[in-house]
Amino acid sequence: MEEKMALPKRRHSHSRTRTRRAHDALVAPTVSTCSDCGEPKLPHRLCSGCGSYKGRSVVKLQEDELD
Ligand SMILES: [Zn+2]
């Protein structure tokens, strides 16, 4: 038996496609600097460079993780 799938009744305009894509732009993430080690980090996240958050050490990193 032949497979049936729903198809759009008519194509939509370039304008409609472009209007939809108006919200598709990529935005660069906001980057702040760690107050402990100065590495770039995401705000409200612990630092991946030294494992600290709000000035205190939260996660003890292993030696091979530190660079
Ligand atoms: Zn840090």
mmCIF file of C-alpha atoms and ligand atoms in Angstrom:
data_model
loop_
_atom_site.group_PDB
_atom_site.id
_atom_site.type_symbol
_atom_site.label_atom_id
_atom_site.label_comp_id
_atom_site.label_asym_id
_atom_site.label_seq_id
_atom_site.Cartn_x
_atom_site.Cartn_y
_atom_site.Cartn_z
ATOM 1 C CA MET A 1 0.000 0.000 0.000
ATOM 2 C CA GLU A 2 1.187 3.490 -0.826
ATOM 3 C CA GLU A 3 2.337 5.640 2.095
ATOM 4 C CA LYS A 4 0.307 8.793 2.644
ATOM 5 C CA MET A 5 1.565 11.782 4.530
ATOM 6 C CA ALA A 6 0.106 15.218 5.146
ATOM 7 C CA LEU A 7 1.296 17.819 2.700
ATOM 8 C CA PRO A 8 0.840 21.575 2.754
ATOM 9 C CA LYS A 9 -2.006 22.769 0.537
ATOM 10 C CA ARG A 10 0.032 25.580 -0.976
ATOM 11 C CA ARG A 11 3.560 26.915 -0.748
ATOM 12 C CA HIS A 12 4.046 29.999 1.355
ATOM 13 C CA SER A 13 5.765 33.171 0.278
ATOM 14 C CA HIS A 14 9.423 34.165 0.665
ATOM 15 C CA SER A 15 8.178 36.895 2.995
ATOM 16 C CA ARG A 16 6.518 34.358 5.279
ATOM 17 C CA THR A 17 9.680 32.215 5.367
ATOM 18 C CA ARG A 18 11.808 35.270 6.157
ATOM 19 C CA THR A 19 9.389 36.478 8.811
ATOM 20 C CA ARG A 20 9.655 33.094 10.568
ATOM 21 C CA ARG A 21 13.465 33.170 10.312
ATOM 22 C CA ALA A 22 13.598 36.661 11.820
ATOM 23 C CA HIS A 23 13.839 34.935 15.248
ATOM 24 C CA ASP A 24 16.480 32.353 14.251
ATOM 25 C CA ALA A 25 19.607 34.458 14.749
ATOM 26 C CA LEU A 26 22.311 33.034 17.026
ATOM 27 C CA VAL A 27 23.401 35.189 19.937
ATOM 28 C CA ALA A 28 26.843 34.995 21.512
ATOM 29 C CA PRO A 29 26.708 33.978 25.199
ATOM 30 C CA THR A 30 27.433 36.601 27.841
ATOM 31 C CA VAL A 31 30.846 35.929 29.360
ATOM 32 C CA SER A 32 32.058 37.342 32.664
ATOM 33 C CA THR A 33 35.461 37.007 34.303
ATOM 34 C CA CYS A 34 36.204 34.852 37.341
ATOM 35 C CA SER A 35 37.036 37.018 40.337
ATOM 36 C CA ASP A 36 39.298 34.262 41.686
ATOM 37 C CA CYS A 37 41.493 33.248 38.742
ATOM 38 C CA GLY A 38 40.480 35.657 35.967
ATOM 39 C CA GLU A 39 39.321 32.925 33.571
ATOM 40 C CA PRO A 40 36.296 33.705 31.371
ATOM 41 C CA LYS A 41 33.155 32.071 32.799
ATOM 42 C CA LEU A 42 29.384 32.119 32.391
ATOM 43 C CA PRO A 43 27.527 34.279 34.907
ATOM 44 C CA HIS A 44 25.706 32.392 37.724
ATOM 45 C CA ARG A 45 27.817 29.289 37.054
ATOM 46 C CA LEU A 46 30.850 28.079 38.942
ATOM 47 C CA CYS A 47 34.198 28.719 37.302
ATOM 48 C CA SER A 48 35.486 25.852 35.147
ATOM 49 C CA GLY A 49 39.032 27.116 35.630
ATOM 50 C CA CYS A 50 39.269 26.955 39.437
ATOM 51 C CA GLY A 51 35.926 25.491 40.613
ATOM 52 C CA SER A 52 34.958 28.509 42.716
ATOM 53 C CA TYR A 53 31.636 30.293 43.043
ATOM 54 C CA LYS A 54 31.051 33.660 44.754
ATOM 55 C CA GLY A 55 34.641 33.789 45.995
ATOM 56 C CA ARG A 56 34.741 30.404 47.708
ATOM 57 C CA SER A 57 35.940 27.028 46.415
ATOM 58 C CA VAL A 58 32.942 24.781 45.694
ATOM 59 C CA VAL A 59 34.427 21.951 43.668
ATOM 60 C CA LYS A 60 37.900 20.558 44.249
ATOM 61 C CA LEU A 61 39.458 20.093 40.816
ATOM 62 C CA GLN A 62 42.046 17.416 40.128
ATOM 63 C CA GLU A 63 45.572 18.387 39.095
ATOM 64 C CA ASP A 64 45.159 17.279 35.464
ATOM 65 C CA GLU A 65 42.012 19.424 35.136
ATOM 66 C CA LEU A 66 43.858 22.601 36.106
ATOM 67 C CA ASP A 67 45.711 24.354 33.298
HETATM 68 ZN ZN ZN B 1 38.162 30.780 38.478
#
